[in-house]
Amino acid sequence: MSVGERLRVPIGAAPGWSTAPDARRVLVVAHTVTALTRLLDIIPLLESDPRVQLVFTRARTSNFREGVTEFLADIGAAVAPWEQAVEEEFDLAVSASYGDDLHLVKAPMVVFSHGAGYNKLVKPESRKAGRAFPADSDSVPGPDAVFGLSRETLLRDGALIPRTLVLSHTEQRDRLAAACPEALDSAVVAGDPTYDRILAGLPWRDRYRDHLEAGGRRLVLISSTWGPTSLLGARPDLPLRLLEELPVDEYRVALALHPNVWHGHGPWQVRAWLADAERAGLRVLPPRSGWQAALVAADHVIGDHGSVTFYGAALGTHTVLGAFPDHELAASSPIAGFGRAATRLDPDAPLLPQLTADAARHTPDRFAATTRLLTSVPGGSAAVLRSAFYKLLGLSEPDRPVRVVPPEPPVAYRRGWPDTAGVPPLIATAEPDPADPTAVRVTRRPAEPVAAGRLSLRRPHTVVHADEPQTRWRDAADAVLCGPAPDDPWRRLADALAALPGARLAAEADGDACLVLDRDGVRHRLVPRGAAAPDPTAYASAFLRLRRTVAEPDGLVCTVRIGDREVRVGVERLGP
């Protein structure tokens, strides 16, 4: 029996749970994965109440329906086919989008935005075709129509679709009054429940960073919405450009893509397009979750006109734009104002200097003039919404306080064996300080994007993992990395050198220290004196350079510079 055939009897008709006289049924209308994700931030307000049964249905009218059926099955939802959902009566219905059949639902309808407020103009092709709107067939949206606030989206045959239209900020009431004054009485300013979940995750920042393997690095989150004017639609090379320029010991790069990209092209195809970037270390977040936690974890956000970018700016995180189609947004909307204020990356210039220069000027309140318009009740959305739900249901609210659940930790996709060894080949430089021959600046970058890119590096050397499957990088190795593993590390390092006769040394992390075996069989241990580097194997590149200038480095305490970090490292000779 398919998901769409499961509920041909009325929900709640069977004896057992939720059959008391005060039992209520709520219909959750899922248009897209994006909208369903939004609703899953909201409907937990009804959890732990045996009087309330939730039933889900998959709307038929979205252009991005793919993935919804699988999502509903994965969460174990009770699903009614659309035809049954519009036949039966419910006590409440909730939706995070519109469609031209939404008016058929027999229930008080509560409608939310599926993003950070109401910002986007109706697309020209939608105006021309008159599709995706519940308006009369002869009504075509005007050039200033905003999806979610215009008469064309809110009315059907002159009647208002939502019983309650949820707004996140009072500024939206002003725009609603101008666009569709007949909807004002239905509007409730209830804040932004998704943003409140992000705020609830702030104490978990270190945990989220651990899941993304940020360590002591700065985390750069790339955010792209969908369509040709989105960041990746306009600049598909940006992830690889960033990986080429950003040193791996200083930065971790993650990517959050709009679900419409994943389900419009198919997850396999999206990951195929991103394969080289994944192999070079990009952490790709799945379509349903992860971006919320990644925003909390991020030090920099590079985005576009999507909601994720705006949420990052609202958190006070350093945020720049890789693309921004001003013409697609209502000029008076907060996101449009943010777009006018934020720095836009120049695609023809190196990216890292632009990122660091703008970050140096950044302050957490830099975009407050627009981001304060995200929500009128920061942290308070749940209480307002639960009260509104129970009023419509005709039930008393539960005695327990509302609970806002932080986002779950992010689990990024990773390319597995044999596609990659887990550690990409690196191109490294180790530049000595002219004023101090024992001070070395180490910079390591993923080898593949560097080899294909435009960087010009002085005296680079190649670092590969012992399990590297690509022959061309194994043959080019100057240093080979091993482990860590619990058995004898020196035997493992010796085996690695034997397997790669062109390598000059082998190295392995040993806690915060680094073990090094050179081609002559001499063993060294490089030990930090104080704070350590995120990856101790970076010391091996400094050691490789020092061996050119210091005949016997035993007992030497050198300075290894990695970005703005200085690590004092002692060199201990352990014998042949």
Coordinates of C-alpha atoms in Angstrom, one line a residue:
M1 CA 0.0 0.0 0.0
S2 CA 1.5 3.4 -1.0
V3 CA 1.7 6.4 1.2
G4 CA -1.0 8.1 -0.8
E5 CA -3.4 5.2 -0.2
R6 CA -3.0 4.7 3.5
L7 CA -5.7 6.9 4.9
R8 CA -8.9 6.2 3.1
V9 CA -10.8 6.2 6.4
P10 CA -11.1 9.4 8.5
I11 CA -8.2 10.0 10.7
G12 CA -9.1 9.4 14.3
A13 CA -12.0 7.1 13.5
A14 CA -10.2 4.0 14.8
P15 CA -10.6 3.3 18.5
G16 CA -7.7 4.3 20.7
W17 CA -5.5 7.4 20.8
S18 CA -7.1 10.8 20.4
T19 CA -10.8 9.7 20.4
A20 CA -11.9 11.7 23.4
P21 CA -14.7 14.3 22.9
D22 CA -12.2 17.1 22.9
A23 CA -9.9 15.5 20.3
R24 CA -8.8 17.7 17.4
R25 CA -7.3 17.0 14.0
V26 CA -4.7 19.3 12.4
L27 CA -3.9 19.1 8.7
V28 CA -0.3 20.0 7.7
V29 CA 0.0 20.9 4.1
A30 CA 3.4 20.3 2.6
H31 CA 4.1 22.0 -0.7
T32 CA 7.9 21.5 -0.9
V33 CA 10.8 20.2 1.2
T34 CA 11.6 23.8 2.1
A35 CA 8.1 24.5 3.3
L36 CA 7.9 21.2 5.2
T37 CA 11.2 21.9 6.9
R38 CA 9.7 25.3 8.0
L39 CA 6.6 23.6 9.3
L40 CA 8.7 21.1 11.3
D41 CA 10.0 24.1 13.2
I42 CA 6.5 25.0 14.2
I43 CA 4.3 22.0 14.7
P44 CA 6.3 20.7 17.7
L45 CA 4.3 23.3 19.6
L46 CA 1.4 20.8 19.5
E47 CA 3.5 17.8 20.7
S48 CA 2.8 15.8 23.9
D49 CA -0.9 16.7 23.7
P50 CA -3.0 13.5 23.2
R51 CA -6.0 15.6 22.2
V52 CA -4.3 16.6 19.0
Q53 CA -3.8 14.4 15.9
L54 CA -1.6 15.7 13.1
V55 CA -2.3 14.5 9.5
F56 CA 0.0 15.5 6.6
T57 CA -0.9 15.9 3.0
R58 CA 1.2 16.6 -0.1
A59 CA 0.0 19.6 -2.1
R60 CA -0.2 19.1 -5.8
T61 CA 0.5 22.6 -7.1
S62 CA 4.2 23.3 -6.4
N63 CA 6.8 23.2 -9.1
F64 CA 9.2 21.6 -6.6
R65 CA 7.2 18.7 -5.2
E66 CA 10.1 16.2 -5.5
G67 CA 11.4 14.9 -2.2
V68 CA 8.2 15.6 -0.2
T69 CA 6.9 12.1 -0.2
E70 CA 10.2 10.6 0.9
F71 CA 10.5 13.3 3.6
L72 CA 7.0 12.4 5.0
A73 CA 7.8 8.7 4.9
D74 CA 11.1 9.2 6.7
I75 CA 9.6 11.2 9.6
G76 CA 6.9 8.6 10.0
A77 CA 4.0 11.0 9.3
A78 CA 0.4 9.9 8.9
V79 CA -0.3 11.0 5.3
A80 CA -3.6 11.6 3.6
P81 CA -3.8 11.9 -0.2
W82 CA -4.8 15.4 -1.3
E83 CA -8.1 14.2 -2.6
Q84 CA -9.1 12.9 0.8
A85 CA -7.6 15.8 2.6
V86 CA -9.9 18.3 0.9
E87 CA -12.9 16.1 1.4
E88 CA -12.6 15.8 5.1
E89 CA -13.0 18.5 7.7
F90 CA -10.2 19.4 10.1
D91 CA -10.0 21.7 13.2
L92 CA -7.0 23.5 12.0
A93 CA -4.7 23.5 8.9
V94 CA -1.2 24.9 8.6
S95 CA 0.8 25.7 5.5
A96 CA 4.1 27.5 4.7
S97 CA 3.2 28.3 1.1
Y98 CA 0.3 28.9 -1.3
G99 CA -1.1 27.0 -4.2
D100 CA -4.2 27.3 -6.3
D101 CA -6.0 24.5 -4.4
L102 CA -5.3 25.7 -0.8
H103 CA -8.8 27.3 -0.6
L104 CA -10.3 23.8 -0.9
V105 CA -9.1 22.8 2.6
K106 CA -12.0 22.6 5.1
A107 CA -10.4 24.1 8.1
P108 CA -9.2 27.4 9.6
M109 CA -6.0 28.0 7.7
V110 CA -2.8 29.4 9.3
V111 CA -0.2 30.4 6.7
F112 CA 3.4 31.1 7.3
S113 CA 6.3 32.4 5.2
H114 CA 8.7 29.6 4.3
G115 CA 11.7 31.9 4.7
A116 CA 12.8 35.1 6.4
G117 CA 9.8 37.2 5.9
Y118 CA 8.2 38.3 2.6
N119 CA 10.7 39.7 0.2
K120 CA 10.5 38.3 -3.3
L121 CA 8.6 39.8 -6.2
V122 CA 6.5 37.5 -8.3
K123 CA 8.6 36.2 -11.1
P124 CA 7.8 37.7 -14.6
E125 CA 7.0 34.2 -16.0
S126 CA 4.6 33.6 -13.2
R127 CA 2.8 36.9 -13.9
K128 CA 2.5 36.1 -17.5
A129 CA 1.2 32.6 -17.0
G130 CA -0.9 33.4 -14.0
R131 CA 0.2 30.2 -12.4
A132 CA 1.1 29.3 -8.8
F133 CA -1.5 31.8 -7.6
P134 CA -5.0 31.3 -6.1
A135 CA -6.4 34.4 -7.8
D136 CA -9.2 34.5 -10.4
S137 CA -8.1 33.4 -13.8
D138 CA -8.2 36.9 -15.2
S139 CA -6.1 38.4 -12.4
V140 CA -2.4 38.7 -13.2
P141 CA 0.0 40.0 -10.5
G142 CA 1.4 43.4 -11.0
P143 CA 5.1 44.3 -11.2
D144 CA 5.3 45.1 -7.5
A145 CA 3.4 42.0 -6.3
V146 CA 5.2 40.3 -3.3
F147 CA 4.7 36.6 -2.9
G148 CA 2.7 36.1 0.3
L149 CA 1.5 39.7 0.8
S150 CA -0.2 40.5 -2.5
R151 CA -3.9 40.1 -3.2
E152 CA -3.0 37.6 -5.9
T153 CA -1.6 35.2 -3.4
L154 CA -4.0 35.8 -0.5
L155 CA -7.4 35.8 -2.2
R156 CA -9.4 33.3 -4.2
D157 CA -12.6 34.4 -5.8
G158 CA -12.6 37.5 -3.6
A159 CA -12.3 35.4 -0.4
L160 CA -9.3 35.4 1.9
I161 CA -7.6 32.0 2.1
P162 CA -5.8 32.2 5.5
R163 CA -7.8 32.6 8.6
T164 CA -4.5 33.6 10.2
L165 CA -1.7 35.1 8.2
V166 CA 1.5 34.9 10.3
L167 CA 3.9 37.8 10.0
S168 CA 7.3 38.0 11.6
H169 CA 7.6 41.7 12.0
T170 CA 5.3 44.7 12.3
E171 CA 6.9 46.3 9.2
Q172 CA 5.1 43.5 7.2
R173 CA 1.7 44.8 8.4
D174 CA 2.5 48.1 6.7
R175 CA 3.3 46.5 3.4
L176 CA 0.2 44.2 3.8
A177 CA -2.0 47.2 4.4
A178 CA -0.8 48.7 1.1
A179 CA -1.0 45.5 -0.9
C180 CA -4.1 43.7 0.5
P181 CA -5.9 45.7 3.2
E182 CA -8.7 43.1 3.4
A183 CA -6.1 40.7 5.0
L184 CA -5.1 43.0 7.8
D185 CA -7.6 41.6 10.3
S186 CA -6.2 38.1 9.8
A187 CA -2.6 39.1 10.4
V188 CA -0.8 38.0 13.5
V189 CA 2.8 39.3 14.2
A190 CA 4.3 36.2 15.8
G191 CA 8.1 36.5 15.1
D192 CA 10.2 33.9 13.3
P193 CA 10.2 30.4 14.7
T194 CA 13.1 29.2 12.6
Y195 CA 15.3 32.1 13.8
D196 CA 14.3 31.4 17.4
R197 CA 15.5 27.8 17.0
I198 CA 18.8 29.2 15.6
L199 CA 19.1 31.5 18.6
A200 CA 18.4 28.5 20.9
G201 CA 21.4 26.8 19.3
L202 CA 23.9 29.5 20.2
P203 CA 25.1 27.7 23.4
W204 CA 25.9 24.6 21.2
R205 CA 28.2 26.5 18.9
D206 CA 31.3 24.5 19.9
R207 CA 29.4 21.2 19.4
Y208 CA 28.3 22.3 16.0
R209 CA 31.8 23.3 15.0
D210 CA 33.1 19.9 16.2
H211 CA 30.7 18.2 13.8
L212 CA 32.0 20.2 10.9
E213 CA 35.6 19.6 12.0
A214 CA 36.3 23.3 12.3
G215 CA 38.7 22.9 15.2
G216 CA 40.7 26.2 15.6
R217 CA 39.9 27.1 12.0
R218 CA 37.5 29.8 10.8
L219 CA 34.4 28.4 9.3
V220 CA 33.1 29.8 6.1
L221 CA 29.5 28.9 5.2
I222 CA 28.6 29.3 1.5
S223 CA 24.8 29.7 1.2
S224 CA 23.0 29.6 -2.1
T225 CA 19.3 29.8 -2.9
W226 CA 18.0 28.4 -6.2
G227 CA 17.7 29.7 -9.7
P228 CA 20.0 31.3 -12.3
T229 CA 20.5 34.4 -10.2
S230 CA 21.5 32.6 -7.0
L231 CA 25.1 32.4 -5.9
L232 CA 25.8 29.0 -7.5
G233 CA 23.5 29.7 -10.4
A234 CA 25.6 32.8 -11.2
R235 CA 29.0 31.6 -9.9
P236 CA 29.2 27.8 -9.9
D237 CA 33.0 28.0 -9.6
L238 CA 32.9 29.8 -6.2
P239 CA 33.3 26.8 -3.9
L240 CA 36.5 25.6 -5.8
R241 CA 37.8 29.2 -5.9
L242 CA 37.5 29.5 -2.2
L243 CA 39.1 26.1 -1.6
E244 CA 41.9 27.1 -3.8
E245 CA 42.6 30.3 -1.9
L246 CA 41.7 29.5 1.7
P247 CA 44.5 27.6 3.6
V248 CA 43.2 24.3 5.1
D249 CA 44.8 25.0 8.5
E250 CA 43.1 28.3 8.8
Y251 CA 39.7 27.7 7.2
R252 CA 37.0 25.1 6.9
V253 CA 34.4 25.6 4.1
A254 CA 30.8 24.3 4.2
L255 CA 28.0 24.7 1.7
A256 CA 24.2 25.0 2.3
L257 CA 22.1 24.7 -0.9
H258 CA 18.4 25.4 -1.2
P259 CA 16.3 22.2 -1.2
N260 CA 14.9 23.2 -4.6
V261 CA 18.4 22.8 -6.1
W262 CA 18.7 19.3 -4.6
H263 CA 15.3 18.1 -5.7
G264 CA 15.1 20.0 -9.0
H265 CA 18.3 18.4 -10.3
G266 CA 18.4 15.3 -8.1
P267 CA 20.8 14.6 -5.1
W268 CA 23.0 12.4 -7.2
Q269 CA 23.5 15.1 -9.8
V270 CA 24.1 17.9 -7.3
R271 CA 26.8 15.8 -5.6
A272 CA 28.3 14.9 -8.9
W273 CA 28.7 18.6 -9.8
L274 CA 30.3 19.2 -6.4
A275 CA 32.5 16.1 -6.5
D276 CA 35.8 17.9 -7.0
A277 CA 35.0 20.4 -4.2
E278 CA 34.0 17.6 -1.8
R279 CA 37.3 15.8 -2.5
A280 CA 39.1 19.0 -1.8
G281 CA 37.5 19.3 1.6
L282 CA 34.1 21.1 1.1
R283 CA 31.6 20.0 3.7
V284 CA 28.3 19.7 1.9
L285 CA 25.2 19.9 4.1
P286 CA 22.1 17.8 3.3
P287 CA 18.9 19.4 2.0
R288 CA 16.7 19.0 5.0
S289 CA 18.9 20.2 7.9
G290 CA 22.3 21.3 9.0
W291 CA 22.3 24.8 7.7
Q292 CA 20.8 26.2 10.9
A293 CA 23.5 24.7 13.1
A294 CA 26.2 25.7 10.5
L295 CA 25.0 29.3 10.8
V296 CA 25.6 29.2 14.5
A297 CA 29.0 27.6 14.0
A298 CA 30.1 30.0 11.1
D299 CA 32.7 32.8 11.3
H300 CA 31.9 34.0 7.8
V301 CA 28.9 33.7 5.5
I302 CA 29.1 34.1 1.8
G303 CA 25.6 34.2 0.3
D304 CA 23.0 35.7 -1.9
H305 CA 19.3 36.9 -1.5
G306 CA 18.2 33.7 0.2
S307 CA 17.0 33.5 3.8
V308 CA 20.0 31.6 5.1
T309 CA 22.2 34.6 4.2
F310 CA 19.9 37.0 6.0
Y311 CA 19.7 34.8 9.1
G312 CA 23.5 34.8 9.2
A313 CA 23.6 38.6 9.0
A314 CA 21.0 38.8 11.8
L315 CA 23.2 36.7 14.0
G316 CA 25.9 39.4 13.6
T317 CA 28.1 37.0 11.7
H318 CA 30.4 38.5 9.1
T319 CA 28.4 38.2 5.9
V320 CA 29.3 39.1 2.3
L321 CA 27.5 38.6 -1.0
G322 CA 28.6 36.4 -3.9
A323 CA 25.5 37.3 -5.9
F324 CA 22.4 39.5 -5.3
P325 CA 19.7 40.0 -7.9
D326 CA 18.2 43.3 -6.7
H327 CA 15.5 43.2 -9.4
E328 CA 13.9 40.1 -7.9
L329 CA 13.2 41.6 -4.5
A330 CA 10.7 44.2 -3.3
A331 CA 12.8 47.4 -2.8
S332 CA 11.2 48.1 0.5
S333 CA 11.8 44.6 2.0
P334 CA 14.5 44.1 4.7
I335 CA 16.5 41.7 2.5
A336 CA 16.7 44.2 -0.3
G337 CA 18.0 46.8 2.2
F338 CA 20.5 44.3 3.5
G339 CA 21.7 43.7 -0.1
R340 CA 22.3 47.4 -0.7
A341 CA 24.4 47.6 2.5
A342 CA 26.5 44.4 2.3
T343 CA 29.8 44.0 0.5
R344 CA 29.7 42.2 -2.8
L345 CA 32.7 40.0 -3.8
D346 CA 34.5 40.9 -7.0
P347 CA 34.7 37.7 -9.0
D348 CA 37.7 38.9 -11.0
A349 CA 39.8 39.6 -8.0
P350 CA 41.3 37.2 -5.4
L351 CA 38.7 36.2 -2.9
L352 CA 40.7 35.8 0.3
P353 CA 41.9 39.4 0.6
Q354 CA 38.4 40.6 0.0
L355 CA 37.0 38.3 2.7
T356 CA 39.6 39.3 5.3
A357 CA 39.5 43.0 4.5
D358 CA 35.8 43.1 4.9
A359 CA 35.9 41.0 8.1
A360 CA 38.3 43.5 9.6
R361 CA 35.7 46.2 9.2
H362 CA 32.8 44.1 10.4
T363 CA 30.9 44.7 13.6
P364 CA 28.0 42.5 14.9
D365 CA 25.5 45.4 14.5
R366 CA 26.6 46.3 11.1
F367 CA 23.4 45.4 9.4
A368 CA 21.1 46.0 12.3
A369 CA 19.1 48.6 10.4
T370 CA 17.6 45.8 8.3
T371 CA 18.1 42.7 10.3
R372 CA 16.1 44.1 13.2
L373 CA 13.2 43.9 10.9
L374 CA 13.5 40.1 10.8
T375 CA 11.4 39.5 13.9
S376 CA 9.4 41.7 16.4
V377 CA 9.5 39.1 19.1
P378 CA 13.0 37.5 19.0
G379 CA 12.9 34.3 21.1
G380 CA 9.2 34.7 21.7
S381 CA 7.6 33.2 18.6
A382 CA 6.7 29.9 20.1
A383 CA 4.5 31.4 22.9
V384 CA 2.6 33.6 20.4
L385 CA 2.0 30.8 17.9
R386 CA 0.9 28.1 20.5
S387 CA -1.6 30.6 21.9
A388 CA -3.0 31.2 18.4
F389 CA -3.1 27.5 17.6
Y390 CA -5.0 26.6 20.7
K391 CA -7.4 29.5 20.3
L392 CA -8.3 28.2 16.8
L393 CA -8.6 24.7 18.1
G394 CA -10.9 25.7 20.9
L395 CA -8.7 24.0 23.5
S396 CA -7.0 25.2 26.6
E397 CA -3.2 25.5 26.3
P398 CA -1.1 22.9 28.1
D399 CA 0.2 24.0 31.5
R400 CA 3.8 23.3 30.6
P401 CA 5.9 26.2 29.1
V402 CA 6.7 26.2 25.4
R403 CA 10.0 24.6 24.5
V404 CA 12.2 25.8 21.7
V405 CA 14.5 23.0 20.5
P406 CA 18.0 23.9 19.2
P407 CA 18.9 22.7 15.7
E408 CA 20.3 19.2 15.5
P409 CA 24.1 19.0 14.9
P410 CA 25.1 19.1 11.2
V411 CA 26.1 15.9 9.5
A412 CA 27.8 16.8 6.2
Y413 CA 28.2 14.6 3.2
R414 CA 31.7 13.1 2.8
R415 CA 33.2 11.3 -0.2
G416 CA 34.2 7.8 0.9
W417 CA 36.8 5.2 0.0
P418 CA 38.0 4.6 -2.7
D419 CA 37.1 8.0 -4.0
T420 CA 39.3 9.8 -1.5
A421 CA 41.5 8.9 1.4
G422 CA 39.7 11.4 3.6
V423 CA 42.7 13.8 3.6
P424 CA 43.0 15.5 0.2
P425 CA 46.5 16.0 -1.3
L426 CA 47.9 19.3 -0.3
I427 CA 50.2 21.9 -1.9
A428 CA 52.2 23.6 0.9
T429 CA 54.6 26.4 1.2
A430 CA 57.0 27.0 4.1
E431 CA 58.5 30.5 3.9
P432 CA 61.2 31.4 6.4
D433 CA 61.3 34.8 8.1
P434 CA 64.3 36.7 6.7
A435 CA 64.9 38.2 10.1
D436 CA 64.6 34.9 12.0
P437 CA 65.8 31.7 10.2
T438 CA 64.0 29.5 12.9
A439 CA 60.6 31.1 12.1
V440 CA 58.6 29.6 9.2
R441 CA 55.2 30.4 7.8
V442 CA 53.3 27.3 6.7
T443 CA 50.4 27.5 4.3
R444 CA 48.7 24.4 2.9
R445 CA 45.9 24.3 0.3
P446 CA 44.0 21.4 -1.4
A447 CA 46.2 20.3 -4.4
E448 CA 43.5 19.8 -7.0
P449 CA 42.0 23.3 -7.1
V450 CA 45.4 24.9 -6.7
A451 CA 46.8 22.9 -9.7
A452 CA 43.8 23.9 -11.8
G453 CA 43.6 27.5 -10.5
R454 CA 45.4 30.8 -10.8
L455 CA 47.5 31.0 -7.6
S456 CA 51.3 31.5 -8.0
L457 CA 53.2 29.9 -5.1
R458 CA 56.8 30.2 -4.2
R459 CA 58.7 26.9 -3.7
P460 CA 55.7 24.7 -3.1
H461 CA 55.9 21.1 -1.9
T462 CA 53.3 18.3 -2.1
V463 CA 51.9 16.6 0.9
V464 CA 49.8 13.4 0.5
H465 CA 48.2 10.8 2.8
A466 CA 49.7 7.3 2.6
D467 CA 46.3 6.1 1.4
E468 CA 46.0 8.6 -1.4
P469 CA 44.6 6.6 -4.4
Q470 CA 45.7 9.0 -7.2
T471 CA 49.1 7.9 -8.7
R472 CA 50.0 11.4 -9.9
W473 CA 49.8 12.8 -6.4
R474 CA 51.6 9.9 -4.9
D475 CA 54.5 10.3 -7.4
A476 CA 54.7 14.0 -6.6
A477 CA 54.8 13.6 -2.9
D478 CA 57.5 15.4 -0.9
A479 CA 55.9 14.5 2.4
V480 CA 53.6 11.6 3.2
L481 CA 51.1 11.7 6.1
C482 CA 50.0 8.6 8.0
G483 CA 47.5 7.5 10.7
P484 CA 46.9 8.2 13.4
A485 CA 46.4 4.5 14.5
P486 CA 47.0 2.7 17.7
D487 CA 49.8 0.3 16.6
D488 CA 53.5 1.1 16.0
P489 CA 53.7 4.5 14.2
W490 CA 57.4 4.2 13.3
R491 CA 56.8 1.0 11.3
R492 CA 53.9 2.7 9.5
L493 CA 56.0 5.8 8.7
A494 CA 58.8 3.5 7.4
D495 CA 56.4 1.6 5.2
A496 CA 55.0 4.8 3.8
L497 CA 58.5 6.1 2.8
A498 CA 59.2 2.7 1.2
A499 CA 56.0 2.9 -0.8
L500 CA 56.7 6.5 -2.0
P501 CA 60.4 6.6 -2.8
G502 CA 60.1 10.3 -3.9
A503 CA 59.0 11.5 -0.5
R504 CA 61.6 13.1 1.8
L505 CA 59.8 12.4 5.1
A506 CA 56.8 10.8 6.6
A507 CA 54.8 12.3 9.4
E508 CA 51.9 11.5 11.7
A509 CA 50.0 13.4 14.4
D510 CA 50.7 12.2 18.0
G511 CA 48.2 14.1 20.0
D512 CA 49.2 17.8 19.8
A513 CA 52.7 16.7 18.6
C514 CA 53.9 15.4 15.3
L515 CA 56.2 12.4 14.6
V516 CA 58.6 12.7 11.7
L517 CA 60.7 10.1 10.0
D518 CA 63.2 11.3 7.4
R519 CA 64.6 9.4 4.4
D520 CA 67.8 8.6 6.5
G521 CA 65.7 6.8 9.1
V522 CA 66.1 9.5 11.7
R523 CA 63.1 10.0 14.1
H524 CA 62.0 13.3 15.4
R525 CA 59.1 14.5 17.6
L526 CA 57.8 18.0 17.1
V527 CA 56.2 19.2 20.3
P528 CA 54.2 22.5 20.7
R529 CA 55.2 24.7 23.6
G530 CA 51.8 26.1 24.5
A531 CA 48.8 26.3 22.2
A532 CA 48.9 23.8 19.3
A533 CA 47.9 24.0 15.7
P534 CA 44.5 22.5 14.5
D535 CA 46.5 19.8 12.6
P536 CA 49.9 19.1 14.0
T537 CA 51.1 17.5 10.7
A538 CA 51.5 21.1 9.5
Y539 CA 54.7 21.2 11.6
A540 CA 56.2 18.6 9.2
S541 CA 56.2 21.2 6.4
A542 CA 58.1 23.6 8.6
F543 CA 60.5 20.8 9.5
L544 CA 61.0 20.1 5.8
R545 CA 62.0 23.7 5.2
L546 CA 64.2 23.9 8.3
R547 CA 66.2 20.9 7.3
R548 CA 67.6 23.0 4.4
T549 CA 68.9 25.7 6.8
V550 CA 69.6 23.8 10.1
A551 CA 72.0 20.9 9.7
E552 CA 70.9 19.2 13.0
P553 CA 67.7 20.7 14.4
D554 CA 67.7 18.5 17.6
G555 CA 66.8 20.8 20.5
L556 CA 65.8 23.6 18.3
V557 CA 62.7 25.6 19.3
C558 CA 61.2 27.1 16.2
T559 CA 58.2 29.3 15.5
V560 CA 55.6 27.9 13.1
R561 CA 53.3 30.6 11.8
I562 CA 49.9 29.5 10.5
G563 CA 47.6 32.4 9.6
D564 CA 47.5 34.7 12.6
R565 CA 48.6 32.0 14.9
E566 CA 52.2 31.5 16.2
V567 CA 53.2 28.1 17.6
R568 CA 56.4 27.5 19.4
V569 CA 57.6 24.0 18.5
G570 CA 60.4 22.1 20.0
V571 CA 62.3 19.6 17.9
E572 CA 63.3 16.4 19.8
R573 CA 65.5 13.8 18.1
L574 CA 64.5 10.3 19.1
G575 CA 67.3 8.4 17.4
P576 CA 67.7 6.5 14.1

